Short mmCIF file of C-alpha atoms in Angstrom, two decimals:
data_model
loop_
_atom_site.label_atom_id
_atom_site.label_comp_id
_atom_site.label_asym_id
_atom_site.label_seq_id
_atom_site.Cartn_x
_atom_site.Cartn_y
_atom_site.Cartn_z
CA MET A 1 27.96 2.53 2.37
CA ALA A 2 28.51 0.71 5.63
CA GLY A 3 31.59 1.34 7.70
CA MET A 4 32.10 4.91 6.54
CA ARG A 5 30.23 8.01 5.42
CA PHE A 6 31.60 10.86 3.35
CA SER A 7 30.31 14.32 2.63
CA PRO A 8 29.88 15.21 -1.05
CA GLU A 9 32.92 17.46 -0.78
CA GLU A 10 35.06 14.65 0.61
CA SER A 11 34.27 12.03 -1.99
CA PRO A 12 32.24 12.93 -5.07
CA GLU A 13 32.95 9.55 -6.61
CA ALA A 14 31.80 7.64 -3.54
CA ASN A 15 28.73 9.81 -3.26
CA GLN A 16 27.61 8.77 -6.72
CA HIS A 17 27.00 5.29 -5.33
CA LEU A 18 25.14 6.52 -2.27
CA GLN A 19 22.65 9.01 -3.65
CA LEU A 20 20.43 9.02 -6.70
CA PRO A 21 20.23 12.07 -8.96
CA GLN A 22 17.13 14.14 -8.25
CA GLN A 23 15.44 13.16 -11.51
CA GLN A 24 15.71 9.47 -10.50
CA LEU A 25 13.85 9.91 -7.20
CA GLN A 26 10.20 8.90 -7.23
CA THR A 27 7.47 8.67 -4.65
CA GLY A 28 3.84 7.68 -4.50
CA ARG A 29 2.46 4.55 -6.08
CA GLU A 30 3.50 5.20 -9.64
CA VAL A 31 5.31 2.19 -11.06
CA ALA A 32 8.83 3.04 -12.19
CA SER A 33 9.80 2.44 -15.79
CA ASP A 34 12.30 -0.27 -16.74
CA ASP A 35 14.96 2.38 -17.48
CA ASP A 36 14.35 4.20 -14.21
CA ARG A 37 14.58 1.01 -12.17
CA SER A 38 17.75 -0.08 -13.97
CA VAL A 39 19.45 3.26 -13.33
CA ALA A 40 18.33 3.30 -9.71
CA ALA A 41 19.64 -0.20 -9.04
CA ASP A 42 22.99 0.61 -10.63
CA SER A 43 23.24 3.85 -8.64
CA TRP A 44 22.82 2.25 -5.23
CA SER A 45 25.24 -0.29 -3.85
CA ILE A 46 22.41 -2.26 -2.24
CA LYS A 47 19.37 -3.89 -3.79
CA SER A 48 16.79 -4.63 -1.13
CA ASP A 49 13.48 -6.42 -0.97
CA TYR A 50 11.59 -4.05 1.24
CA GLY A 51 9.92 -0.73 1.72
CA SER A 52 6.49 0.03 3.06
CA THR A 53 3.32 2.03 2.84
CA LEU A 54 1.47 2.98 5.99
CA ASP A 55 -2.28 2.77 6.49
CA ASP A 56 -2.51 2.60 10.28
CA GLU A 57 -2.93 6.24 11.33
CA GLN A 58 -2.54 5.55 15.03
CA ARG A 59 0.79 3.75 14.66
CA HIS A 60 1.94 6.55 12.36
CA ALA A 61 1.04 9.11 15.02
CA ASP A 62 2.76 7.13 17.77
CA ALA A 63 5.98 6.89 15.78
CA ALA A 64 5.80 10.58 14.88
CA GLU A 65 5.45 11.50 18.53
CA ALA A 66 8.56 9.48 19.36
CA LEU A 67 10.48 11.52 16.82
CA SER A 68 9.23 14.90 18.01
CA SER A 69 12.27 15.53 20.20
CA ALA A 70 14.70 15.19 17.30
CA ALA A 71 16.13 18.41 15.95
CA ASN A 72 15.49 17.55 12.34
CA PHE A 73 11.98 16.19 12.84
CA ARG A 74 9.15 17.44 10.68
CA PRO A 75 5.49 17.20 11.71
CA ALA A 76 3.69 14.03 10.65
CA SER A 77 1.55 16.07 8.28
CA ASP A 78 4.69 16.80 6.25
CA TYR A 79 5.18 13.11 5.51
CA SER A 80 3.19 11.77 2.59
CA SER A 81 3.77 8.77 0.37
CA ASP A 82 2.41 10.81 -2.50
CA LYS A 83 4.47 13.99 -2.16
CA ASP A 84 5.99 15.24 -5.40
CA GLU A 85 9.54 16.07 -4.31
CA PRO A 86 11.28 13.56 -2.03
CA ASP A 87 14.20 14.56 0.15
CA ALA A 88 17.76 13.78 -0.93
CA GLU A 89 17.84 10.87 1.52
CA THR A 90 14.84 9.12 -0.08
CA SER A 91 14.44 7.26 -3.35
CA MET A 92 12.20 4.96 -5.35
CA LEU A 93 14.08 2.06 -3.72
CA GLY A 94 12.03 2.72 -0.59
CA LEU A 95 8.71 2.27 -2.37
CA GLN A 96 6.68 -0.90 -2.73
CA SER A 97 5.78 0.01 -6.31
CA TYR A 98 9.45 -0.25 -7.26
CA TRP A 99 9.85 -3.74 -5.83
CA ASP A 100 6.50 -4.97 -7.14
CA ALA A 101 7.58 -4.04 -10.66
CA ALA A 102 11.10 -5.42 -10.17
CA TYR A 103 9.85 -8.81 -9.00
CA LEU A 104 7.30 -9.05 -11.78
CA ASP A 105 10.26 -8.74 -14.14
CA GLU A 106 12.30 -11.33 -12.24
CA LEU A 107 9.37 -13.73 -12.05
CA ALA A 108 8.86 -13.46 -15.80
CA ASN A 109 12.59 -14.00 -16.33
CA PHE A 110 12.49 -17.11 -14.14
CA ARG A 111 9.55 -18.56 -16.03
CA GLU A 112 11.17 -17.90 -19.37
CA HIS A 113 14.81 -18.68 -18.65
CA GLY A 114 14.91 -20.31 -15.20
CA HIS A 115 17.03 -17.51 -13.72
CA ALA A 116 16.89 -17.12 -9.93
CA GLY A 117 17.40 -13.36 -9.97
CA GLU A 118 20.00 -11.23 -8.26
CA ILE A 119 21.63 -11.83 -4.90
CA TRP A 120 21.52 -8.55 -3.01
CA PHE A 121 24.99 -7.53 -1.75
CA GLY A 122 26.52 -10.31 -3.86
CA THR A 123 27.38 -13.95 -3.32
CA ASP A 124 30.48 -13.30 -1.19
CA VAL A 125 28.54 -11.25 1.35
CA MET A 126 25.72 -13.79 1.50
CA ASP A 127 28.19 -16.63 2.05
CA THR A 128 29.82 -14.65 4.87
CA VAL A 129 26.48 -13.89 6.51
CA ILE A 130 25.43 -17.55 6.31
CA SER A 131 28.61 -19.04 7.78
CA TRP A 132 28.93 -16.34 10.47
CA THR A 133 25.28 -16.65 11.53
CA LYS A 134 25.55 -20.43 11.63
CA SER A 135 28.54 -20.27 13.97
CA LEU A 136 26.92 -17.57 16.11
CA CYS A 137 23.74 -19.60 16.61
CA THR A 138 25.75 -22.70 17.45
CA ASP A 139 27.73 -20.77 20.06
CA VAL A 140 24.57 -19.36 21.62
CA SER A 141 22.97 -22.83 21.64
CA GLN A 142 25.93 -24.05 23.70
CA GLY A 143 25.59 -21.13 26.12
CA HIS A 144 28.65 -19.35 24.74
CA ILE A 145 27.62 -15.71 24.36
CA PRO A 146 30.28 -13.86 22.33
CA ASN A 147 32.31 -11.34 24.31
CA HIS A 148 32.44 -8.84 21.41
CA GLY A 149 36.09 -9.66 20.91
CA GLY A 150 36.17 -12.22 18.12
CA GLU A 151 34.42 -14.29 15.53
CA PRO A 152 32.14 -17.21 16.47
CA LYS A 153 33.97 -20.53 16.44
CA PRO A 154 32.84 -23.11 13.85
CA GLN A 155 31.82 -26.54 15.12
CA SER A 156 31.68 -29.95 13.46
CA VAL A 157 28.93 -30.52 10.88
CA GLU A 158 27.15 -33.05 13.11
CA GLN A 159 27.17 -30.67 16.09
CA ASP A 160 25.90 -27.82 13.92
CA GLU A 161 22.92 -29.79 12.61
CA ASN A 162 21.90 -30.89 16.10
CA TYR A 163 21.89 -27.30 17.37
CA LEU A 164 20.53 -25.51 14.31
CA SER A 165 17.50 -27.75 13.76
CA CYS A 166 16.04 -26.25 16.95
CA TRP A 167 16.15 -22.66 15.67
CA SER A 168 13.07 -21.04 14.13
CA VAL A 169 14.12 -18.53 11.47
CA LEU A 170 12.32 -15.55 9.91
CA ASP A 171 13.79 -13.75 6.90
CA ILE A 172 12.07 -10.36 6.54
CA GLY A 173 12.09 -8.90 3.05
CA THR A 174 13.08 -12.31 1.74
CA GLY A 175 12.98 -11.38 -1.96
CA ASN A 176 13.84 -14.48 -4.01
CA GLY A 177 14.35 -16.52 -0.84
CA LEU A 178 17.87 -17.68 -1.69
CA LEU A 179 19.16 -16.72 1.77
CA LEU A 180 16.76 -19.23 3.32
CA GLN A 181 17.81 -21.91 0.87
CA GLU A 182 21.41 -21.46 1.98
CA LEU A 183 20.42 -21.54 5.66
CA SER A 184 18.55 -24.78 4.98
CA LYS A 185 21.71 -26.30 3.49
CA GLN A 186 23.54 -25.46 6.73
CA GLY A 187 21.08 -27.37 8.94
CA PHE A 188 18.31 -24.90 9.80
CA THR A 189 14.92 -26.57 9.30
CA ASP A 190 12.19 -24.23 10.62
CA LEU A 191 12.38 -21.48 7.98
CA THR A 192 9.92 -18.72 7.07
CA GLY A 193 10.34 -15.92 4.56
CA THR A 194 8.10 -12.85 4.28
CA ASP A 195 7.92 -9.97 1.85
CA TYR A 196 5.27 -7.35 1.19
CA SER A 197 5.68 -7.86 -2.56
CA GLU A 198 3.48 -10.69 -3.80
CA GLY A 199 5.75 -11.05 -6.84
CA ALA A 200 8.74 -11.69 -4.58
CA ILE A 201 6.89 -14.43 -2.71
CA ASP A 202 5.76 -16.02 -5.97
CA LEU A 203 9.36 -16.05 -7.17
CA ALA A 204 10.74 -17.38 -3.87
CA GLN A 205 8.14 -20.17 -3.75
CA SER A 206 8.79 -21.11 -7.38
CA LEU A 207 12.54 -21.33 -6.76
CA ALA A 208 12.08 -23.36 -3.57
CA ASP A 209 9.75 -25.79 -5.36
CA ARG A 210 12.21 -26.18 -8.23
CA ASP A 211 15.22 -26.66 -5.97
CA GLY A 212 13.55 -29.06 -3.54
CA PHE A 213 13.22 -26.88 -0.42
CA SER A 214 9.75 -27.91 0.66
CA ASN A 215 10.53 -27.08 4.30
CA ILE A 216 10.62 -23.32 3.66
CA LYS A 217 7.39 -21.36 4.15
CA PHE A 218 6.79 -18.12 2.24
CA LEU A 219 4.15 -15.55 3.15
CA VAL A 220 3.10 -12.14 1.88
CA ASP A 221 3.49 -9.89 4.94
CA ASP A 222 4.54 -6.32 5.66
CA ILE A 223 7.02 -6.17 8.54
CA LEU A 224 5.64 -2.76 9.55
CA GLU A 225 2.09 -4.11 9.87
CA THR A 226 2.85 -7.78 10.35
CA LYS A 227 0.07 -10.32 10.72
CA LEU A 228 2.38 -13.06 12.00
CA ASP A 229 1.20 -14.49 15.31
CA ARG A 230 4.36 -16.32 16.40
CA GLN A 231 7.88 -15.50 17.54
CA PHE A 232 11.17 -16.64 16.06
CA GLN A 233 14.56 -17.36 17.57
CA LEU A 234 16.47 -15.89 14.62
CA VAL A 235 15.37 -12.94 12.49
CA MET A 236 17.40 -12.09 9.38
CA ASP A 237 17.40 -8.71 7.66
CA LYS A 238 19.55 -8.28 4.56
CA GLY A 239 18.80 -4.80 3.22
CA THR A 240 15.26 -4.38 4.55
CA LEU A 241 16.00 -1.65 7.08
CA ASP A 242 18.10 0.12 4.45
CA ALA A 243 15.19 0.28 2.02
CA ILE A 244 12.71 1.34 4.71
CA GLY A 245 14.99 4.26 5.49
CA LEU A 246 14.80 5.43 1.87
CA HIS A 247 11.02 5.86 1.99
CA PRO A 248 9.81 9.49 2.35
CA ASP A 249 8.40 8.48 5.76
CA GLY A 250 11.66 6.70 6.61
CA PRO A 251 12.26 8.05 10.14
CA ILE A 252 8.77 7.09 11.28
CA LYS A 253 8.83 3.73 9.55
CA ARG A 254 12.18 2.83 11.14
CA ILE A 255 10.64 3.22 14.59
CA MET A 256 7.75 1.01 13.50
CA TYR A 257 10.29 -1.51 12.20
CA TRP A 258 11.98 -1.84 15.60
CA ASP A 259 8.63 -2.10 17.39
CA SER A 260 7.56 -4.89 15.05
CA VAL A 261 10.85 -6.82 15.13
CA SER A 262 10.96 -6.67 18.93
CA LYS A 263 7.59 -8.45 19.00
CA LEU A 264 8.56 -11.09 16.43
CA LEU A 265 11.88 -12.00 18.05
CA ALA A 266 11.59 -14.43 20.97
CA PRO A 267 13.37 -13.68 24.27
CA GLY A 268 16.96 -14.83 23.94
CA GLY A 269 16.66 -14.73 20.15
CA ILE A 270 19.03 -13.06 17.71
CA LEU A 271 18.47 -10.37 15.10
CA VAL A 272 21.09 -10.26 12.33
CA ILE A 273 21.07 -7.11 10.20
CA THR A 274 23.19 -6.68 7.08
CA SER A 275 23.39 -3.12 5.74
CA CYS A 276 25.35 -1.14 3.20
CA ASN A 277 23.76 2.12 4.27
CA HIS A 278 24.85 2.14 7.91
CA THR A 279 27.99 1.43 9.88
CA LYS A 280 28.09 -1.01 12.75
CA ASP A 281 28.25 1.91 15.20
CA GLU A 282 25.25 3.59 13.60
CA LEU A 283 23.16 0.45 13.90
CA VAL A 284 24.21 0.01 17.53
CA GLN A 285 23.26 3.62 18.22
CA GLU A 286 19.86 3.20 16.57
CA VAL A 287 19.16 0.20 18.78
CA GLU A 288 20.26 2.17 21.84
CA ASN A 289 17.85 4.97 20.88
CA PHE A 290 15.05 2.42 20.57
CA ASN A 291 15.95 0.98 23.99
CA GLN A 292 15.93 4.42 25.61
CA ARG A 293 12.56 5.20 24.05
CA ASN A 294 11.11 1.99 25.51
CA ILE A 295 12.59 2.73 28.94
CA ALA A 296 10.96 6.17 28.88
CA ILE A 297 7.60 4.66 27.90
CA SER A 298 7.88 2.06 30.68
CA GLN A 299 8.10 4.85 33.25
CA GLU A 300 4.89 6.55 32.17
CA PRO A 301 1.80 6.06 34.40
CA SER A 302 -0.14 4.66 31.46
CA ALA A 303 2.48 1.97 30.66
CA THR A 304 1.19 -1.56 30.18
CA LYS A 305 2.66 -4.54 32.01
CA ASP A 306 4.59 -5.55 28.89
CA GLN A 307 6.00 -2.03 28.56
CA GLU A 308 6.97 -1.98 32.25
CA THR A 309 9.27 -4.95 31.68
CA HIS A 310 11.54 -2.69 29.60
CA ARG A 311 12.27 -0.53 32.65
CA ASP A 312 15.04 -2.85 33.78
CA HIS A 313 15.47 -4.93 30.63
CA PRO A 314 15.83 -2.97 27.37
CA PRO A 315 14.58 -4.95 24.35
CA PHE A 316 17.93 -5.39 22.58
CA ARG A 317 21.62 -5.45 23.29
CA TYR A 318 24.56 -5.57 20.90
CA LEU A 319 25.96 -9.08 20.55
CA ASN A 320 28.60 -9.17 17.82
CA HIS A 321 29.44 -8.12 14.27
CA VAL A 322 31.26 -9.49 11.23
CA ARG A 323 34.91 -8.43 11.23
CA THR A 324 36.06 -10.17 8.05
CA TYR A 325 34.63 -7.89 5.35
CA PRO A 326 37.27 -6.18 3.20
CA THR A 327 38.15 -2.69 4.41
CA PHE A 328 39.57 0.42 2.75
CA MET A 329 41.23 3.61 3.89
CA PHE A 330 39.93 7.07 3.02
CA GLY A 331 40.80 10.37 4.64
CA GLY A 332 42.60 8.65 7.47
CA SER A 333 39.59 6.49 8.38
CA VAL A 334 39.04 2.77 7.82
CA GLY A 335 35.69 1.61 6.48
CA SER A 336 33.93 -1.28 4.75
CA ARG A 337 31.20 -1.53 2.13
CA VAL A 338 28.90 -3.71 4.24
CA ALA A 339 28.14 -4.14 7.94
CA THR A 340 26.54 -7.20 9.55
CA VAL A 341 25.54 -6.79 13.20
CA ALA A 342 23.81 -9.16 15.63
CA PHE A 343 21.57 -8.07 18.52
CA LEU A 344 20.27 -10.25 21.36
CA ARG A 345 16.62 -9.97 22.47
CA SER A 346 16.34 -9.66 26.22
#
């Protein structure tokens, strides 16, 4: 739940939507049953298109080393995609097997009934993300960097299309690709969607072909071990980081996520993350931790020239966040169900 976190003692009802019962947690590569996946999806307020498995031992070791100073860190040998009992903070929603099975179902449903599948976070949130991102990109195109104090200002339709057609966009964990369709309607033209689930890409391509969005490219690609050889000016993440964090190797994989995204995002580009599992402040803090890690690496004698550039210019800085989501009061604190935060690549 973005915007607020409660302990089980503070809000048992809220906690039911944040954590899955122990019997619903699964790991490894076993495909979840239809009943298990239905219960899991209903138990979590986000449905995401991403998780990951890790085959690159060196990158795994590098990420583990970066975590070694954390108080709650466990040795890398303790992390296994096949372990029998996941921690309370992990779930089947962090596993590729879950999403492979889910998208096989949705693809079959599309072929039989023409259904597009579910919109993660709901239509209202997606509409907000689209309109807010559109205005933010237009502002940045005009040289107006937000001062953290307000919402981006909408421009005329003609102005928007002139600015937005120049932006290259990557949607990581694209799922059914509907987010990219909506961005295309707003004037973005250079659009790419990736997902590590082949079923998701098949569904997204089928929907784009049916709906006439021939300008959108879809590729099977794992953000944690990406094979993409280009950079993008706008990277969208709607639930991907959330799902990665639910994998048994979540802490390590999150570090790999930031390393990968920092390489895919062009200098001066924007990363827009939408999460229901983290507050705006938590996302900002995670980026700050990543920046500090890169600064420390840049000061090591073995640092490469690219790493040395982070000594004076950390990879990311907070740019802005959506302020229009509905809020609620609990225990004297104000929170919201979803957080959308933008970061600028230095």
